[in-house]
Short mmCIF file of C-alpha atoms in Angstrom, two decimals:
data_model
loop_
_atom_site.label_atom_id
_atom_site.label_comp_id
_atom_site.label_asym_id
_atom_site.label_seq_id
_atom_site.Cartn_x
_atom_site.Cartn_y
_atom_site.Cartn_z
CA UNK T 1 -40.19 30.89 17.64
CA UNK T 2 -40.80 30.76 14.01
CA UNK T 3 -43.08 27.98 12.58
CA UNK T 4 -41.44 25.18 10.97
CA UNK T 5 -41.41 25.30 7.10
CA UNK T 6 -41.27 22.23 4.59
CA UNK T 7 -40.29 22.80 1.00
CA UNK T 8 -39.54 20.64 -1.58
CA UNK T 9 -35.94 20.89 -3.55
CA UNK T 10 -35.37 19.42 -6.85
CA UNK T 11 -32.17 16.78 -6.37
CA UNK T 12 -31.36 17.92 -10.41
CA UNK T 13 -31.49 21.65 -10.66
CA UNK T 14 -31.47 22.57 -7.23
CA UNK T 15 -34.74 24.58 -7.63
CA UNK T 16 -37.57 24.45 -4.77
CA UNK T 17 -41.62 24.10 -4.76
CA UNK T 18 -43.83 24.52 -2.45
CA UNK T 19 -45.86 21.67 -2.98
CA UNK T 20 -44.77 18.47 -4.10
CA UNK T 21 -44.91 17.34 -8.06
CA UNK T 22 -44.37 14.50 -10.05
CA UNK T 23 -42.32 16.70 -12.20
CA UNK T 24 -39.72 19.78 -11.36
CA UNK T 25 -41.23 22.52 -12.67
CA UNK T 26 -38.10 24.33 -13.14
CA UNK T 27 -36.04 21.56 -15.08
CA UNK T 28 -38.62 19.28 -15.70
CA UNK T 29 -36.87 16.15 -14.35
CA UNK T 30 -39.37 13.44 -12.92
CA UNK T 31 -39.69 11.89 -9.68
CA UNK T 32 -36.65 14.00 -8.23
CA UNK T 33 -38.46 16.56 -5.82
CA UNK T 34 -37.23 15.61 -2.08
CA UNK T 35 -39.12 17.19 1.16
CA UNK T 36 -36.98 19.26 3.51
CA UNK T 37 -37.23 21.82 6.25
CA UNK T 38 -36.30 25.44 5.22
CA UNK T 39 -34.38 27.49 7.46
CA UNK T 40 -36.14 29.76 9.31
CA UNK T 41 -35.86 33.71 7.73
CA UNK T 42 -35.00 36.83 9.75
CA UNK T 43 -37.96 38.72 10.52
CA UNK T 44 -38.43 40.95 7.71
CA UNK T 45 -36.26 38.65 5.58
CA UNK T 46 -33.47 41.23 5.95
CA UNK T 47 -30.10 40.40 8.09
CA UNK T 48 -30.03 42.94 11.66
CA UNK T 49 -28.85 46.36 10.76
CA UNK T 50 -26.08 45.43 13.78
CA UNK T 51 -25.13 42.49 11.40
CA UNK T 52 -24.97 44.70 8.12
CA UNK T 53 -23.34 46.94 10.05
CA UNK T 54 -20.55 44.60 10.61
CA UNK T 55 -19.95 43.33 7.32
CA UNK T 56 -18.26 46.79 6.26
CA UNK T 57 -17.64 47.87 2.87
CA UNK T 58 -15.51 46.13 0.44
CA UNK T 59 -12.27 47.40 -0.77
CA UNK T 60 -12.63 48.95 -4.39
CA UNK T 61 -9.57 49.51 -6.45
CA UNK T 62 -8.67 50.67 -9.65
CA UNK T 63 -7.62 47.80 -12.31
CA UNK T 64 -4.34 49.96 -12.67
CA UNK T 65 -3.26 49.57 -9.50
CA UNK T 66 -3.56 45.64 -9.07
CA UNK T 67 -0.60 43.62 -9.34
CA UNK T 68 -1.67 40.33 -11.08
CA UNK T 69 -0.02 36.99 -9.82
CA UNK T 70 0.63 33.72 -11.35
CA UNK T 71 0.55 31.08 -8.91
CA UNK T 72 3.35 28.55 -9.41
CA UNK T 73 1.80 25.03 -10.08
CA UNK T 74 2.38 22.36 -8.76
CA UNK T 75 3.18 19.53 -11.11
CA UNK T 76 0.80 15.71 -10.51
CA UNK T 77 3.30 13.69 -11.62
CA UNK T 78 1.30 12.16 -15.00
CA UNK T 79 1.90 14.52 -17.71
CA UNK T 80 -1.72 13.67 -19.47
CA UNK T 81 -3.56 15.03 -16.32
CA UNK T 82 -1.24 18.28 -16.37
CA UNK T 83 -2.25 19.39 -19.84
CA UNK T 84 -5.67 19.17 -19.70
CA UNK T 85 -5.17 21.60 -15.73
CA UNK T 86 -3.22 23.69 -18.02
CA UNK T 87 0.47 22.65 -16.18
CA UNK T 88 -0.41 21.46 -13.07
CA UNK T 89 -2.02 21.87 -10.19
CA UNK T 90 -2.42 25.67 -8.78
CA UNK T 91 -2.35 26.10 -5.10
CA UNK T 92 -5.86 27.00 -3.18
CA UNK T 93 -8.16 25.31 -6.34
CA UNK T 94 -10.77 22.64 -5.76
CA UNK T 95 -11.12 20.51 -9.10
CA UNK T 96 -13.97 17.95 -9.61
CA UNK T 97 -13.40 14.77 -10.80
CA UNK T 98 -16.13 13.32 -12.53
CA UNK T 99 -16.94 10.14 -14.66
CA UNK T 100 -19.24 6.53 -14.77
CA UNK T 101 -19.48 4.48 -11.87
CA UNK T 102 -16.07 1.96 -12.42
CA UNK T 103 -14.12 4.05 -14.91
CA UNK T 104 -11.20 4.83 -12.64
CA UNK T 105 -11.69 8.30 -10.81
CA UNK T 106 -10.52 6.64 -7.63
CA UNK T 107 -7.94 5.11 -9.13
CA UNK T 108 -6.85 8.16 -10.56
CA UNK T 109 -6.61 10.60 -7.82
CA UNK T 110 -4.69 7.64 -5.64
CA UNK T 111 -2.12 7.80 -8.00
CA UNK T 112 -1.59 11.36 -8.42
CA UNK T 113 -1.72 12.07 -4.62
CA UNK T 114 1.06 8.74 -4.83
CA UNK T 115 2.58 10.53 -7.41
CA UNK T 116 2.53 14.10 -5.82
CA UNK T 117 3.44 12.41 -2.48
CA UNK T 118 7.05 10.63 -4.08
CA UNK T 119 8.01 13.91 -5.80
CA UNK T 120 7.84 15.58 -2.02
CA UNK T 121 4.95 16.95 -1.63
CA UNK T 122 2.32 15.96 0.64
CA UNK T 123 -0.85 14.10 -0.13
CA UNK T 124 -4.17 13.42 2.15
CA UNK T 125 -6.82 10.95 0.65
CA UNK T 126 -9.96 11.48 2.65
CA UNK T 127 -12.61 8.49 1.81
CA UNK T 128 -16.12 8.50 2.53
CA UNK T 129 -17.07 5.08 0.41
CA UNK T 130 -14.47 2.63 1.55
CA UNK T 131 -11.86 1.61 4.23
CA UNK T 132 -8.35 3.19 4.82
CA UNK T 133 -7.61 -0.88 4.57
CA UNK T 134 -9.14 -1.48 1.01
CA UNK T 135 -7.59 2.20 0.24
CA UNK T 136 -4.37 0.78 1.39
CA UNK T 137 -4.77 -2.71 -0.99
CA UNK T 138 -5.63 -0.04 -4.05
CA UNK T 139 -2.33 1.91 -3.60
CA UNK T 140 -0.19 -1.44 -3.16
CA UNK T 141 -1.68 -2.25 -6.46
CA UNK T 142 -0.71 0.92 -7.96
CA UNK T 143 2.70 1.28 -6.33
CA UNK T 144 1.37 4.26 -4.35
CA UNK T 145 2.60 3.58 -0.87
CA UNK T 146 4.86 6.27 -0.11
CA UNK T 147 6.15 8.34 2.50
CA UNK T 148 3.59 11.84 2.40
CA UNK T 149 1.01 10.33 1.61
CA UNK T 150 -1.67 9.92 4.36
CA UNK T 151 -5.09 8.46 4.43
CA UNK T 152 -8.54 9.02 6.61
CA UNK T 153 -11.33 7.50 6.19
CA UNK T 154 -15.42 9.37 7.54
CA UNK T 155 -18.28 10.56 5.95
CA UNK T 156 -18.71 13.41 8.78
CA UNK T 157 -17.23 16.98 6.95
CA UNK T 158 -16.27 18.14 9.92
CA UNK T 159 -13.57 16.04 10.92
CA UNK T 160 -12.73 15.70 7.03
CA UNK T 161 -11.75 19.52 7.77
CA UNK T 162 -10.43 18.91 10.78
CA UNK T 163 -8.31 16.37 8.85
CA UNK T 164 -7.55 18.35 5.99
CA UNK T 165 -6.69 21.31 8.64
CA UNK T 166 -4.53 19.74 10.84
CA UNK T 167 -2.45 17.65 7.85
CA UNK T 168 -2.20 21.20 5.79
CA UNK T 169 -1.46 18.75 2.59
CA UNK T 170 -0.33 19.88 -1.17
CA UNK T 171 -3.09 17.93 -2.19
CA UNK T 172 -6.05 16.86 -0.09
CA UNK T 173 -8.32 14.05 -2.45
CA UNK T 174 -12.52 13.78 -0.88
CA UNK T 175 -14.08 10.78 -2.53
CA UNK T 176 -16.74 11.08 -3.07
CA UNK T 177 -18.62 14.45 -3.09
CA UNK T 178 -21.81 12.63 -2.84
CA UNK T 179 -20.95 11.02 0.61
CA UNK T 180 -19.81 13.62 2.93
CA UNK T 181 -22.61 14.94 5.12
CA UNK T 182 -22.95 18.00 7.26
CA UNK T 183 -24.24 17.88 10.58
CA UNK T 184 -25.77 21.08 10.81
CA UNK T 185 -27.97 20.54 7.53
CA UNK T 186 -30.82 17.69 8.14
CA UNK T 187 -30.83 16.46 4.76
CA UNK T 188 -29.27 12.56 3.30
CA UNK T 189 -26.09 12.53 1.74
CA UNK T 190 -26.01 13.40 -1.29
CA UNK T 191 -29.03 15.60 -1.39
CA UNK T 192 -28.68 19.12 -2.96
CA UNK T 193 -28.48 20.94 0.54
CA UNK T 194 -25.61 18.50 1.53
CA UNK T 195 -23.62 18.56 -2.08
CA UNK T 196 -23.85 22.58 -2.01
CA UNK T 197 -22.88 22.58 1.89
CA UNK T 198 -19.79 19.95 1.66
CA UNK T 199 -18.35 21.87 -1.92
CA UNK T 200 -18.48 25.40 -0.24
CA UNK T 201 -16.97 24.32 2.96
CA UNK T 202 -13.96 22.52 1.27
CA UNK T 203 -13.75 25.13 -1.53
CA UNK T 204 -13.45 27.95 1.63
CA UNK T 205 -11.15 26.11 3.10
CA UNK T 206 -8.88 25.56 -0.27
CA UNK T 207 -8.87 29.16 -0.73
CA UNK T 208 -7.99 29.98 2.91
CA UNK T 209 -5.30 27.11 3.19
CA UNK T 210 -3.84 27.15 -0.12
CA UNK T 211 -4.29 23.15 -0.43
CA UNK T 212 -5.28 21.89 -3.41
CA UNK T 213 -8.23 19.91 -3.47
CA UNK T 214 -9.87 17.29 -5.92
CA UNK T 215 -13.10 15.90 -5.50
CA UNK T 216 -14.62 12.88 -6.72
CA UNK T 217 -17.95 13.26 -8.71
CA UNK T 218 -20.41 10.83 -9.27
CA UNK T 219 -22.17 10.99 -12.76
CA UNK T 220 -26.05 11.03 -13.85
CA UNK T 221 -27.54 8.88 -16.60
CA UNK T 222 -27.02 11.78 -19.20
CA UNK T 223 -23.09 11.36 -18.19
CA UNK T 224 -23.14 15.16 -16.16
CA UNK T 225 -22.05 15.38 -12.59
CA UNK T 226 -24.67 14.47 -9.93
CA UNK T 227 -26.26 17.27 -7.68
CA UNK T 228 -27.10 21.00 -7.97
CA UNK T 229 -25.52 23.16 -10.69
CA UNK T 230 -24.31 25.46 -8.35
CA UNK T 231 -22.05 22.57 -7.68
CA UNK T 232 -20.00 22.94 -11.06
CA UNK T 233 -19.92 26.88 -10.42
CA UNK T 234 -18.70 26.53 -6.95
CA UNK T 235 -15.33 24.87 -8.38
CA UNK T 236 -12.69 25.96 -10.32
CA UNK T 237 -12.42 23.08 -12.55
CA UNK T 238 -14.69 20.35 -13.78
CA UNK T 239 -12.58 17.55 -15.37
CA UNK T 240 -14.76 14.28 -16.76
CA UNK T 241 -12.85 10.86 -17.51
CA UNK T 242 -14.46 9.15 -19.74
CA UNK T 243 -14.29 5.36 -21.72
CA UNK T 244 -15.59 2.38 -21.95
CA UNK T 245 -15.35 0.54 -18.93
CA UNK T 246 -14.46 -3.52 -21.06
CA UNK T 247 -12.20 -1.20 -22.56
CA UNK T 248 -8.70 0.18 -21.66
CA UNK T 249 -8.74 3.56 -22.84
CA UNK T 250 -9.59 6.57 -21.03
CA UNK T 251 -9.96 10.34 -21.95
CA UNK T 252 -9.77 13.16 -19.99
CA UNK T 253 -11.63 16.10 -20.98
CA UNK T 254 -12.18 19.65 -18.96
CA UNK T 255 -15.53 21.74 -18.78
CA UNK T 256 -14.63 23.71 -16.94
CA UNK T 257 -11.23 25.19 -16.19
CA UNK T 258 -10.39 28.86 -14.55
CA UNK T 259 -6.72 28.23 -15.06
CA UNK T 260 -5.98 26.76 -18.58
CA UNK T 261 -8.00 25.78 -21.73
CA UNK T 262 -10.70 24.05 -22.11
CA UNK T 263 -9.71 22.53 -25.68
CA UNK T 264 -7.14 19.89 -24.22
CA UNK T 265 -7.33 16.54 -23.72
CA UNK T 266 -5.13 13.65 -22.04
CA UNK T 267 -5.14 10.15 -22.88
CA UNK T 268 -4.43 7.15 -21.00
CA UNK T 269 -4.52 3.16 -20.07
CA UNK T 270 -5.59 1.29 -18.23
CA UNK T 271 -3.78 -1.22 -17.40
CA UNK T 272 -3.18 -3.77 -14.20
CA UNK T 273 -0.80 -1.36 -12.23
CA UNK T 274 -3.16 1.74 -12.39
CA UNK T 275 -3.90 4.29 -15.19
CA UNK T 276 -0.55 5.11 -17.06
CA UNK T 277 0.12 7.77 -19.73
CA UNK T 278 0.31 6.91 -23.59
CA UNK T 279 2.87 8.29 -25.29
CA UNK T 280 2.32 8.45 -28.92
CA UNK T 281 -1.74 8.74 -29.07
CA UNK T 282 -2.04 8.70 -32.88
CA UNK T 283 -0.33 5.55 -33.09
CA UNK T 284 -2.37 4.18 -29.82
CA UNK T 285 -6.04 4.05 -32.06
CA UNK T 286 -4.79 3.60 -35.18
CA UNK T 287 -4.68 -0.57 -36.59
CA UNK T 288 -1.14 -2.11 -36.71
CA UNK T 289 -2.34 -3.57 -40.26
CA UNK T 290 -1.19 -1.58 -42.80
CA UNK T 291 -3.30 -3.89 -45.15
CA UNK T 292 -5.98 -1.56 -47.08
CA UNK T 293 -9.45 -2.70 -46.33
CA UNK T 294 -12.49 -1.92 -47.80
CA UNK T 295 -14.88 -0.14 -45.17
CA UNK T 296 -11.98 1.52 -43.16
CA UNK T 297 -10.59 5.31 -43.61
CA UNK T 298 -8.45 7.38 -41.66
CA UNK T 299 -8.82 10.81 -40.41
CA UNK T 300 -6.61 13.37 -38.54
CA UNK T 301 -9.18 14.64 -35.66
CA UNK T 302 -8.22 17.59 -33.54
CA UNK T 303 -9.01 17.07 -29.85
CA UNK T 304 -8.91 20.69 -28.54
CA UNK T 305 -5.26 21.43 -29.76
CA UNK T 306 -4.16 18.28 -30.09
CA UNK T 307 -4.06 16.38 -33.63
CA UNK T 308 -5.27 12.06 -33.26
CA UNK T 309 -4.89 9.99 -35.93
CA UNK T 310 -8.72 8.53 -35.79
CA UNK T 311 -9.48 5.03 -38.22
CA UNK T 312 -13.27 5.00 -38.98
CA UNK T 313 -14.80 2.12 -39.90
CA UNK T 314 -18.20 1.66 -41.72
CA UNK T 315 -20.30 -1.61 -42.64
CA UNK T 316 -23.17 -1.72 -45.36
CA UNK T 317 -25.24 -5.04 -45.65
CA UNK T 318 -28.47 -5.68 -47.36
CA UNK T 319 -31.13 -5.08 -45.42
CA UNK T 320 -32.99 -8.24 -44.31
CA UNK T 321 -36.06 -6.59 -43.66
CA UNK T 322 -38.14 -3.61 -45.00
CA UNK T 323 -36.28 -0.91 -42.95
CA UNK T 324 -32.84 -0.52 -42.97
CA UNK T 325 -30.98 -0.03 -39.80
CA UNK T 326 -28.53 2.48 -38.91
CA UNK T 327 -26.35 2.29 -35.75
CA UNK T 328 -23.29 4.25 -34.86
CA UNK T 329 -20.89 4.00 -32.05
CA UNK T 330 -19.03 6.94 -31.10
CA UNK T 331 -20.53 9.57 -33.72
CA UNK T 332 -23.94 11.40 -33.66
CA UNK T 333 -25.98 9.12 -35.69
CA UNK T 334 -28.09 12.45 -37.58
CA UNK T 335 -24.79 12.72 -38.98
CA UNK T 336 -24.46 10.04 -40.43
CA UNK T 337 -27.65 9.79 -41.38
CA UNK T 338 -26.88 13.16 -43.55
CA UNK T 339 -23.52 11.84 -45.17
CA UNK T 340 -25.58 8.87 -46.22
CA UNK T 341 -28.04 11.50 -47.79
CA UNK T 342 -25.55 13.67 -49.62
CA UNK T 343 -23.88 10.09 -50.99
CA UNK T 344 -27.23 9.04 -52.69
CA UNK T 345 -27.97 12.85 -54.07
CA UNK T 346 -24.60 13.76 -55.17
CA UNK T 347 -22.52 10.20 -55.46
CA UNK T 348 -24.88 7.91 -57.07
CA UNK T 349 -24.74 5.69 -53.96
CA UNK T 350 -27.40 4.79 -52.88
CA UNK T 351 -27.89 2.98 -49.21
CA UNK T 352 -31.62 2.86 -49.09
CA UNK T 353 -31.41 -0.92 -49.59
CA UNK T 354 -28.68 -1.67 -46.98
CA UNK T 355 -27.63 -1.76 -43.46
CA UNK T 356 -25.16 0.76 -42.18
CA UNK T 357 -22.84 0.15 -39.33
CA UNK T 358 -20.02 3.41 -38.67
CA UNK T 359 -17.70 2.78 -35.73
CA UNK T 360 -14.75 4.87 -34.15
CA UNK T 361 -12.19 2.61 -33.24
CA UNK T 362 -11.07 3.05 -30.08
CA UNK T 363 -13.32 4.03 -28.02
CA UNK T 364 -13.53 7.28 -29.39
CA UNK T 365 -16.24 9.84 -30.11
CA UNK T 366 -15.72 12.32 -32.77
CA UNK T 367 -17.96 15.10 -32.75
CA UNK T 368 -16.11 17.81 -34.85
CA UNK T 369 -17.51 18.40 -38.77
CA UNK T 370 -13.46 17.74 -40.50
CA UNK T 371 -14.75 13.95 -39.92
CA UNK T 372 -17.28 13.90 -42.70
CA UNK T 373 -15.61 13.10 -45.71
CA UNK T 374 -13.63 10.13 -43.72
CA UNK T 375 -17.17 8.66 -42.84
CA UNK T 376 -18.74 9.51 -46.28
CA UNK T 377 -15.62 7.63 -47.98
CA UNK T 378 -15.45 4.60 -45.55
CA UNK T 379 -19.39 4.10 -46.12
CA UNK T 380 -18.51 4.39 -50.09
CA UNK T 381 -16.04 1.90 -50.08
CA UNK T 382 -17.42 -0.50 -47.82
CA UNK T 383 -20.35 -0.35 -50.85
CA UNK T 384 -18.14 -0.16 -53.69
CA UNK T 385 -15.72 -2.60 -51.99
CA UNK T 386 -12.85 -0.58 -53.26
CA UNK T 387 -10.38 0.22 -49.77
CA UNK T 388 -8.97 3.71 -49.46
CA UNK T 389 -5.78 4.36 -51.28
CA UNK T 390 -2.72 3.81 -49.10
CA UNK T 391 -0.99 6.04 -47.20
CA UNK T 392 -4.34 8.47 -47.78
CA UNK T 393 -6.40 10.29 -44.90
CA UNK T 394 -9.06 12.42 -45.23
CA UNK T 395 -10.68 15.57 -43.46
CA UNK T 396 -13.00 17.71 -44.75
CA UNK T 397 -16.99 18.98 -43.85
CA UNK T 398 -19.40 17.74 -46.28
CA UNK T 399 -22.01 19.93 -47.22
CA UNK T 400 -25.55 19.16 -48.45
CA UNK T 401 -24.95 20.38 -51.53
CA UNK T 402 -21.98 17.66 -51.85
CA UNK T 403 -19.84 20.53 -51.84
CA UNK T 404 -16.33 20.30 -49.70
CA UNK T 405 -14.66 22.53 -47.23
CA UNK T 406 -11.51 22.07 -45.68
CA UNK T 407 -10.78 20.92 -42.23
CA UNK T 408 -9.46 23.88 -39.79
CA UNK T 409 -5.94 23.86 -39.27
CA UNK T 410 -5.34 21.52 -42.16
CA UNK T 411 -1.79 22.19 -42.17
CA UNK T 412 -1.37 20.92 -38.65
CA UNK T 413 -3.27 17.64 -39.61
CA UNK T 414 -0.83 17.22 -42.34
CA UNK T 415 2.33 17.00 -40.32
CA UNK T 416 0.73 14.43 -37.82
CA UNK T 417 0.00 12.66 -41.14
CA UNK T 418 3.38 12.39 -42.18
CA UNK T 419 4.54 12.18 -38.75
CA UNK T 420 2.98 8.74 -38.84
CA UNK T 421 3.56 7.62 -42.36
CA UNK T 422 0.98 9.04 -44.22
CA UNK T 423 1.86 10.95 -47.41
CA UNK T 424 -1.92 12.10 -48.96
CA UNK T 425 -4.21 14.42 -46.99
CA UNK T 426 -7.36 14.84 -49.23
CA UNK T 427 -9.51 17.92 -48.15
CA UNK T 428 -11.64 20.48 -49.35
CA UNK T 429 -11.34 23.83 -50.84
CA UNK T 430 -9.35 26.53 -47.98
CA UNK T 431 -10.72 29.76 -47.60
CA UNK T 432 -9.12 32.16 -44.88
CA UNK T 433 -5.63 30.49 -44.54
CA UNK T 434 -2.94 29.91 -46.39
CA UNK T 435 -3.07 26.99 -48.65
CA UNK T 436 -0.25 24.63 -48.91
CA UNK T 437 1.54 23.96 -51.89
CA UNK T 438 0.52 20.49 -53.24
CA UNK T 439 3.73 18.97 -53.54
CA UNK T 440 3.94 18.16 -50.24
CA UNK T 441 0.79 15.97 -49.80
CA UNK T 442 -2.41 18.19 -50.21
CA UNK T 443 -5.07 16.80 -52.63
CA UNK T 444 -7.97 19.51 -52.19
CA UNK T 445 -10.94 18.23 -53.84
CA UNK T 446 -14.23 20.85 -54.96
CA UNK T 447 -16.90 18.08 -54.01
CA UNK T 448 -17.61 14.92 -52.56
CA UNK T 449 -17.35 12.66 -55.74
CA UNK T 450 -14.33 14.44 -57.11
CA UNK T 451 -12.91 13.37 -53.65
CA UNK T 452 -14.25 10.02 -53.72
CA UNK T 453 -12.36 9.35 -56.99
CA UNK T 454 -9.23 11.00 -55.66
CA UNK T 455 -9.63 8.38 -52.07
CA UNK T 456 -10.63 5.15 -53.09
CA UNK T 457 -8.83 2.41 -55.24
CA UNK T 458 -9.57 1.20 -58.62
#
């Protein structure tokens, strides 16, 4: 009988030691190295010949002379969670669901397997955190107690299989990930043996049973899915919802997706009945005041495909003490720390003196470079105290030599502009598309004062 062997696996990266450490030395994570027995090797650390034997060769074929197939989908039922899976659900796919503690994953997948369930399909929501009785109370809340939809309720992944197996569901919902435990593995829940165990079983049995399956993710402090990598490559989509949880909005974004794009994303509400789709998103973060105010500008972001109207709002105050702050919310902060750079070198505005405060309303976070000259002209006229022109937005990258350059797909900006009211898009010089004709709304400025004379009032 072979001796016993302890190792030590990192519950971040998935890595082992043979020794315990403060510190993985693979990822470098603290504290996170967890002792656990290794499974014994094979003698020679080869499989039996008799064994190798048996596995056979696999079948090759020419690219020629496969037939590719396009699984119908199967459509959730909330038309924001469909475009960012790229049109629905496909048949056999495990999807993870991941977000903060409280933002509404739960929540979520209830109502879709509610949803799936009333538009007659089957459902199966297999919980490993609560009771089939508070899962019950949740769906009476959400109007999702209908016929096809069934619940269970263990933390064993067995008879979650078993479950799954015998119910043969459209849509089979494991919350959480994290929770499930196999009995042949000796490690806690939620340990990297465990997470890598539970996501291959259910993702073999997906692929075997043609169910669909969505897991529930928890998240780590730096806002990535909890457990091993291998956990994100074992699934065929990773889908984060993210917001603020005082707030009511909610984003969906996918990191991963084998069957659509990865540039869409789906916005919702919530609100007392459950999550629920918004219609018009634009229109959703922008302020019903029309008044102009000094400090606020508007700018058409694209979110993967998908234009959104985005109001940015800046604050500058003298500075009380010696060193000026600077806090953002929903931007990188070395951004705007830039802008304000290129605004004292190339603006004559300078904000050494003074506070800055830049917000996306919303709840938003911008991250794409088109935003600059919004932020650059809503810290210039919170200064100057002039508001931005009416009817104006404003997308462009700012460079550090104060130069402009237009926003990508600055035609497609301009129609959700007008769409909403909007008649002025001011932007930077185009190179590599075809420009516009001005006429029709398209002030193209060469550099960042030129544009902050064209923007602001006065």
């Amino acid at each position: 009988m072979p001796a016993v062997k302890t190792i030590y696996l990192c519950q971040q990266c998935g890595s082992s030691s043979p020794k315990w450490a403060g510190q993985c030395p693979a990822c470098g994570a603290w504290n996170t190295l967890v002792e656990t027995i290794a499974a014994p090797r094979p003698v020679g650390g080869r499989a039996p010949s008799a064994a190798r034997a048996m596995a056979g060769i696999a079948a090759v074929s020419p690219i020629g002379t496969v037939t590719s197939a396009e699984a119908a989908r199967v459509q959730s039922g909330i038309g924001e969670v469909d475009r960012v899976l790229g049109g629905g659900f496909v048949p056999g796919s495990i999807i993870l669901i991941g977000g903060d503690p409280g933002i509404g994953k739960s929540t979520l997948l209830l109502q879709l397997a509610g949803r799936l369930a009333s538009n007659g399909g089957t459902a199966l929501y297999v919980t490993a955190e609560e009771s089939t009785a508070q899962i019950r109370g949740r769906a009476e809340r959400i109007g999702a107690v209908v016929d096809g939809l069934s619940l269970a309720a263990t933390t064993d992944l067995d008879a979650a299989l078993a479950a799954i197996e015998g119910a043969v569901p459209t849509l089979a919902v494991v919350d959480s990930v994290q929770t499930l435990t196999s009995p042949e593995l000796s490690g806690p829940a939620g340990s990297v043996g465990q997470v890598r165990e539970v996501a291959a079983r259910l993702s073999e049995l997906a692929k075997a049973s043609g169910t669909c399956v969505a897991l529930v993710g928890h998240v780590t402090k730096e806002g990535t899915v909890a457990g091993p990598r291998t956990l994100e490559h074992l699934v065929d989509a990773v889908i984060y919802l993210e917001g603020e949880r005082l707030g009511s909005t909610r984003l969906l974004r996918a990191a991963k997706n084998r069957y659509g794009s990865t540039d869409e994303v789906g916005v919702l509400e919530m609100r007392g009945d459950g999550l629920a789709e918004v219609d018009d998103a634009s229109r959703f973060f922008l302020e019903t005041d029309e008044t102009p105010t000094a400090g606020s500008a508007v700018t058409i972001a694209l979110e993967g495909t998908r234009p959104l109207a985005v109001e940015i709002q800046a604050l500058t105050a003298a500075a009380s003490y010696g060193n000026p702050r600077r806090a953002t919310t929903g931007i990188d902060t070395n951004r705007v720390l830039m802008l304000i750079a290129v605004l004292a070198r190339h603006a004559g505005l300078n904000l050494s003196g003074h506070d800055v405060y830049v917000n996306i309303a919303g709840g938003l976070r911008i991250d794409e470079p088109a935003a600059d000259l919004a932020v650059a002209t809503a810290l210039a006229s919170s200064l100057r105290e002039r508001p931005v022109r009416h009817g104006t937005v404003l997308a462009g990258e700012v460079a550090l030599s104060g130069r402009l350059r237009a926003a990508a797909r600055a035609e497609r900006r301009l129609l959700e502009a007008t769409r909403l009211g909007f008649d002025r898009l001011v932007t930077g010089t185009m190179r590599g598309e075809r420009e516009p004709s001005l006429s029709a709304g398209m002030v193209v400025a060469r550099d960042i004062r030129e544009a902050l004379a064209e923007a602001l009032e006065g």
